[in-house]
PDB file of C-alpha atoms in Angstrom:
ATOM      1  CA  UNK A   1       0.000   0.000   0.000  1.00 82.00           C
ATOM      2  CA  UNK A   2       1.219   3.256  -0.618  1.00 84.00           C
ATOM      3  CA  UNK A   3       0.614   6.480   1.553  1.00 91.00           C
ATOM      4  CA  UNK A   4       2.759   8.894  -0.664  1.00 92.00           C
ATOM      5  CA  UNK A   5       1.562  11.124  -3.636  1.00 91.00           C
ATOM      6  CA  UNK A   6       4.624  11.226  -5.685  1.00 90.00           C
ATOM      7  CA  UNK A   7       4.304  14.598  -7.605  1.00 91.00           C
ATOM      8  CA  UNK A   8       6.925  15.074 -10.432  1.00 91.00           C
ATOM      9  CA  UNK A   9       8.701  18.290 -10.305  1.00 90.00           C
ATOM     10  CA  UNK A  10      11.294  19.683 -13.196  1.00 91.00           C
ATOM     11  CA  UNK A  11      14.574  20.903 -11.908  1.00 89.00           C
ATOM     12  CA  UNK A  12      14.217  25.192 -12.028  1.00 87.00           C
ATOM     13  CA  UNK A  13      16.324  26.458 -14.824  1.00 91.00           C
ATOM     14  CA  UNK A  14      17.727  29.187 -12.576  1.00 92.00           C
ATOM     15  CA  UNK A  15      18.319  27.809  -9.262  1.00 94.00           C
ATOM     16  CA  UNK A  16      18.918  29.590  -6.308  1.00 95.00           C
ATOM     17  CA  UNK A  17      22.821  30.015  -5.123  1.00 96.00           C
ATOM     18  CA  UNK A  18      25.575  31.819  -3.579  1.00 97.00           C
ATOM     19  CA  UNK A  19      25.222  34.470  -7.080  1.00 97.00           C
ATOM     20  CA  UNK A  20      21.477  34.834  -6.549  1.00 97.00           C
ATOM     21  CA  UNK A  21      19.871  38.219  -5.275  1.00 97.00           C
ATOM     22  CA  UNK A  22      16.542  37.167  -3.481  1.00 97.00           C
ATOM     23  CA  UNK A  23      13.757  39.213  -2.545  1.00 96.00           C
ATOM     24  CA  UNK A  24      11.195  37.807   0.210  1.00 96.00           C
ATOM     25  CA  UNK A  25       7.997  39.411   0.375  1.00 96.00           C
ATOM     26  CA  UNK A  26       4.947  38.317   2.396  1.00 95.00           C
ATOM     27  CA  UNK A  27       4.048  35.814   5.284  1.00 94.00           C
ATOM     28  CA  UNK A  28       6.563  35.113   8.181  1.00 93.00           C
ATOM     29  CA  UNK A  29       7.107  32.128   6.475  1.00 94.00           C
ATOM     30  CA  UNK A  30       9.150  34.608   3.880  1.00 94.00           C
ATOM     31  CA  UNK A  31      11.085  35.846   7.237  1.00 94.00           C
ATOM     32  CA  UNK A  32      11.406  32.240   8.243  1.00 95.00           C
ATOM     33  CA  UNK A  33      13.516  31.182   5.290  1.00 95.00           C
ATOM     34  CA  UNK A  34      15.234  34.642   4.933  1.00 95.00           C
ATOM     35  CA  UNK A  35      16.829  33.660   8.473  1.00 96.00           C
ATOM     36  CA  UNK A  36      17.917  30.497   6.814  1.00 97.00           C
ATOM     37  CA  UNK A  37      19.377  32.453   3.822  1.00 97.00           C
ATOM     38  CA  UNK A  38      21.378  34.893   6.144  1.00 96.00           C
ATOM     39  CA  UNK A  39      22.652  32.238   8.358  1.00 97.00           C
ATOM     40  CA  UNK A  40      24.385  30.715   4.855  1.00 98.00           C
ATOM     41  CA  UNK A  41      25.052  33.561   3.509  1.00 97.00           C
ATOM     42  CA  UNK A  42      23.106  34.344   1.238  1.00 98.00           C
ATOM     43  CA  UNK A  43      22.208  37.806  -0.553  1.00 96.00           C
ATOM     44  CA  UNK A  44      18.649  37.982   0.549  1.00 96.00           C
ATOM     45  CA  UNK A  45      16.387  40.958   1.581  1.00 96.00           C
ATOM     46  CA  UNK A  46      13.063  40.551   3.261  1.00 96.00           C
ATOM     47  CA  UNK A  47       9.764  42.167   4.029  1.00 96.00           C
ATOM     48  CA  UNK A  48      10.832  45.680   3.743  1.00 95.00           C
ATOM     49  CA  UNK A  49       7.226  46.818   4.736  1.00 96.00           C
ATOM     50  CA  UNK A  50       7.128  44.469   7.264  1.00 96.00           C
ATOM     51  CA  UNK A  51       5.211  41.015   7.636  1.00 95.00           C
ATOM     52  CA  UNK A  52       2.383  41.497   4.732  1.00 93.00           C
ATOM     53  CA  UNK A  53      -0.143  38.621   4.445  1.00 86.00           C
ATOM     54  CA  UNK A  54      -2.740  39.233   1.614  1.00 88.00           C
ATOM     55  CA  UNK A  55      -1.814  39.210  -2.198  1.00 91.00           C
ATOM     56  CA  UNK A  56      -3.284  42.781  -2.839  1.00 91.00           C
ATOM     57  CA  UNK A  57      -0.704  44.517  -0.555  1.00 90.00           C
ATOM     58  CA  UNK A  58       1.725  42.689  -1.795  1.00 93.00           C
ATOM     59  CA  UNK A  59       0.558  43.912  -4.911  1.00 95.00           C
ATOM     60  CA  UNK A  60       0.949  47.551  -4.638  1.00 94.00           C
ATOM     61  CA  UNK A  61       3.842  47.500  -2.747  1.00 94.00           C
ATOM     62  CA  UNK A  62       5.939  45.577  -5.088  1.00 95.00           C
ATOM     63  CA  UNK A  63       4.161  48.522  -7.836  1.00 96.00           C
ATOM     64  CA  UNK A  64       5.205  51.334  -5.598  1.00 94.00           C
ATOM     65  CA  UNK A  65       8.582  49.701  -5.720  1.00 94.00           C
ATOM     66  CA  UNK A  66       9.160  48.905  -9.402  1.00 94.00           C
ATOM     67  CA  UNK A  67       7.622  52.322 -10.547  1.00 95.00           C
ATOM     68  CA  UNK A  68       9.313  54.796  -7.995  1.00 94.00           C
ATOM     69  CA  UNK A  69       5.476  55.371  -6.438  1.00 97.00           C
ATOM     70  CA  UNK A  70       5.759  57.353  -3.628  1.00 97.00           C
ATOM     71  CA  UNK A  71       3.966  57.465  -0.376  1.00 98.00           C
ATOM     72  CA  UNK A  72       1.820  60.587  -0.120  1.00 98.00           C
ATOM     73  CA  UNK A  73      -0.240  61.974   3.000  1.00 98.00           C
ATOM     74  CA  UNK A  74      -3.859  60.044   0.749  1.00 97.00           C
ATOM     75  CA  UNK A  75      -2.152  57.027   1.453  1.00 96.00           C
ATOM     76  CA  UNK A  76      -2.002  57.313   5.568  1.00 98.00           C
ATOM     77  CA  UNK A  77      -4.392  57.543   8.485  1.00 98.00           C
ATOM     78  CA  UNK A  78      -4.272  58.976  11.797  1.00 98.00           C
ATOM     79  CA  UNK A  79      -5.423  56.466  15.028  1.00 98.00           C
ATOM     80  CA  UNK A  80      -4.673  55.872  18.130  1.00 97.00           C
ATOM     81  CA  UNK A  81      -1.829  58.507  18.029  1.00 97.00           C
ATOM     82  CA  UNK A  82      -0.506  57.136  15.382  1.00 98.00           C
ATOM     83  CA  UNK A  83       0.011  57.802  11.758  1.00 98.00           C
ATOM     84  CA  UNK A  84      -0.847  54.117   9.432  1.00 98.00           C
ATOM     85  CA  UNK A  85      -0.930  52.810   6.262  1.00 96.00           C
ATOM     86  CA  UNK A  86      -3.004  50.194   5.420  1.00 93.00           C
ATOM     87  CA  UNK A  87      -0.098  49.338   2.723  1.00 94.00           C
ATOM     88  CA  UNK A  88       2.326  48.326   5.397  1.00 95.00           C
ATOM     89  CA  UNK A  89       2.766  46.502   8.987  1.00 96.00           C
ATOM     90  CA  UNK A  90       1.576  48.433  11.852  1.00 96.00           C
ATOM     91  CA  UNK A  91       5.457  48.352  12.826  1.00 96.00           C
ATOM     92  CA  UNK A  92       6.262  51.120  10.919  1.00 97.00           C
ATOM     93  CA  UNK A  93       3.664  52.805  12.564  1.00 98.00           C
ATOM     94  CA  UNK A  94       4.807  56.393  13.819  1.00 98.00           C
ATOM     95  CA  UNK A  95       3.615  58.855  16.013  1.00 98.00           C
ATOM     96  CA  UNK A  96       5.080  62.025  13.311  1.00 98.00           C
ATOM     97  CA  UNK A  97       3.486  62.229  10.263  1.00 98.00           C
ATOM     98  CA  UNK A  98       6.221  63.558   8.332  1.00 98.00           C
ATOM     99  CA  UNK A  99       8.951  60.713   9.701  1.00 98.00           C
ATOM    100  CA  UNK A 100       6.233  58.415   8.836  1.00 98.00           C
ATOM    101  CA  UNK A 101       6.156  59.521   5.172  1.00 98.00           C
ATOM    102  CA  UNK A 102       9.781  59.978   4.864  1.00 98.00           C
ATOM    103  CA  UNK A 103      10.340  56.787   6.191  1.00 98.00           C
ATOM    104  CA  UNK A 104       8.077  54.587   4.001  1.00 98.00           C
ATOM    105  CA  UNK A 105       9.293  56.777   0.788  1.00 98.00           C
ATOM    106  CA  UNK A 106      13.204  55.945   2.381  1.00 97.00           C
ATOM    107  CA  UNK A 107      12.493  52.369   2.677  1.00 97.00           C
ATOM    108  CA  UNK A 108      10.744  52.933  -1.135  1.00 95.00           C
ATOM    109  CA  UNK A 109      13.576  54.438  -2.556  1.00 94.00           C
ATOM    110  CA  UNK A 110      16.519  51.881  -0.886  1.00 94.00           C
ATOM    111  CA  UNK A 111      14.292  48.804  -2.376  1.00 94.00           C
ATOM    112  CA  UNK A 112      13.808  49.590  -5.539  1.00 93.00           C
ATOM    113  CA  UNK A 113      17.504  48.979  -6.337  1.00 92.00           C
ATOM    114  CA  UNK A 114      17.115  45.906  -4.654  1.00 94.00           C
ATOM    115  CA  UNK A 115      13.903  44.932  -6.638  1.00 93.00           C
ATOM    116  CA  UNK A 116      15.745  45.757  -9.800  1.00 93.00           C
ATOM    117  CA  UNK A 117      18.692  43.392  -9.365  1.00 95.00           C
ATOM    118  CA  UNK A 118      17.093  40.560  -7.805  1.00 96.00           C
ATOM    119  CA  UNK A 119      17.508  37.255  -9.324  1.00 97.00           C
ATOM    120  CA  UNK A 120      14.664  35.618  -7.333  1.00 97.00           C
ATOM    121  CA  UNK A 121      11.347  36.712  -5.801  1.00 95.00           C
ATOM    122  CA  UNK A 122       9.883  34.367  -2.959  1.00 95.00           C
ATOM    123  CA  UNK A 123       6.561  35.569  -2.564  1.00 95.00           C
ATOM    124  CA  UNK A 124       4.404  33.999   0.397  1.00 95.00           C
ATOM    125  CA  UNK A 125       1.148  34.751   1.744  1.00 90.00           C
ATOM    126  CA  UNK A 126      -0.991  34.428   5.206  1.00 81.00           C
ATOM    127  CA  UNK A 127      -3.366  31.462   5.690  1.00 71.00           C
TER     128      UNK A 127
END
């Protein structure tokens, strides 16, 4: 009797090594394997907007990245004290709404030269 599903996968054309630039966007499963990555070495950046778990945030920020988009003062909220974006983990989350929106457009500008030379996207999402 067999309890296995044996599921035939091709060998990726590009694998992922020590030359590869990876980007890891979503789910802390992304932040889970980008610990693995830095532990070996890897070149690997991860969740620059924080832990992100649905597909249409992922979305916009990997639009904002790849088309220079920046952050405006439409694109926050003010609660509890603090300045948000629904765009973004409550982490970045700031109390000033001007080092809020310097910050995200910061982190903006710094990732889009890492968006444009990465070799590999991991892309993972929330249950």
């Amino acid at each position: 009797m067999n309890f296995t599903t044996k599921v035939p996968i091709e060998k990726y054309k590009n694998p992922i090594d020590y030359n590869s630039r990876i980007m890891s966007l979503g789910s802390c499963f992304a932040e889970n394997m980008a610990e693995k990555f830095e532990y070996f070495k890897f070149q690997n950046s991860v969740n620059p907007f924080g832990i992100i778990f649905n597909p249409v945030s992922i979305e916009k920020l990997v639009n904002r990245m790849v088309n220079k988009i920046e952050f405006t003062e439409e694109d926050i909220f003010y609660h509890n004290d603090l300045w948000h974006c629904y765009e973004v983990h409550s982490e970045l989350s700031n109390a000033n709404k001007e080092d809020f929106l310097n910050n995200l457009n910061s982190i903006l500008s710094e990732n889009f030269k890492i968006i444009s030379n990465a070799t590999h996207f991991i892309i993972t999402y929330g249950t």
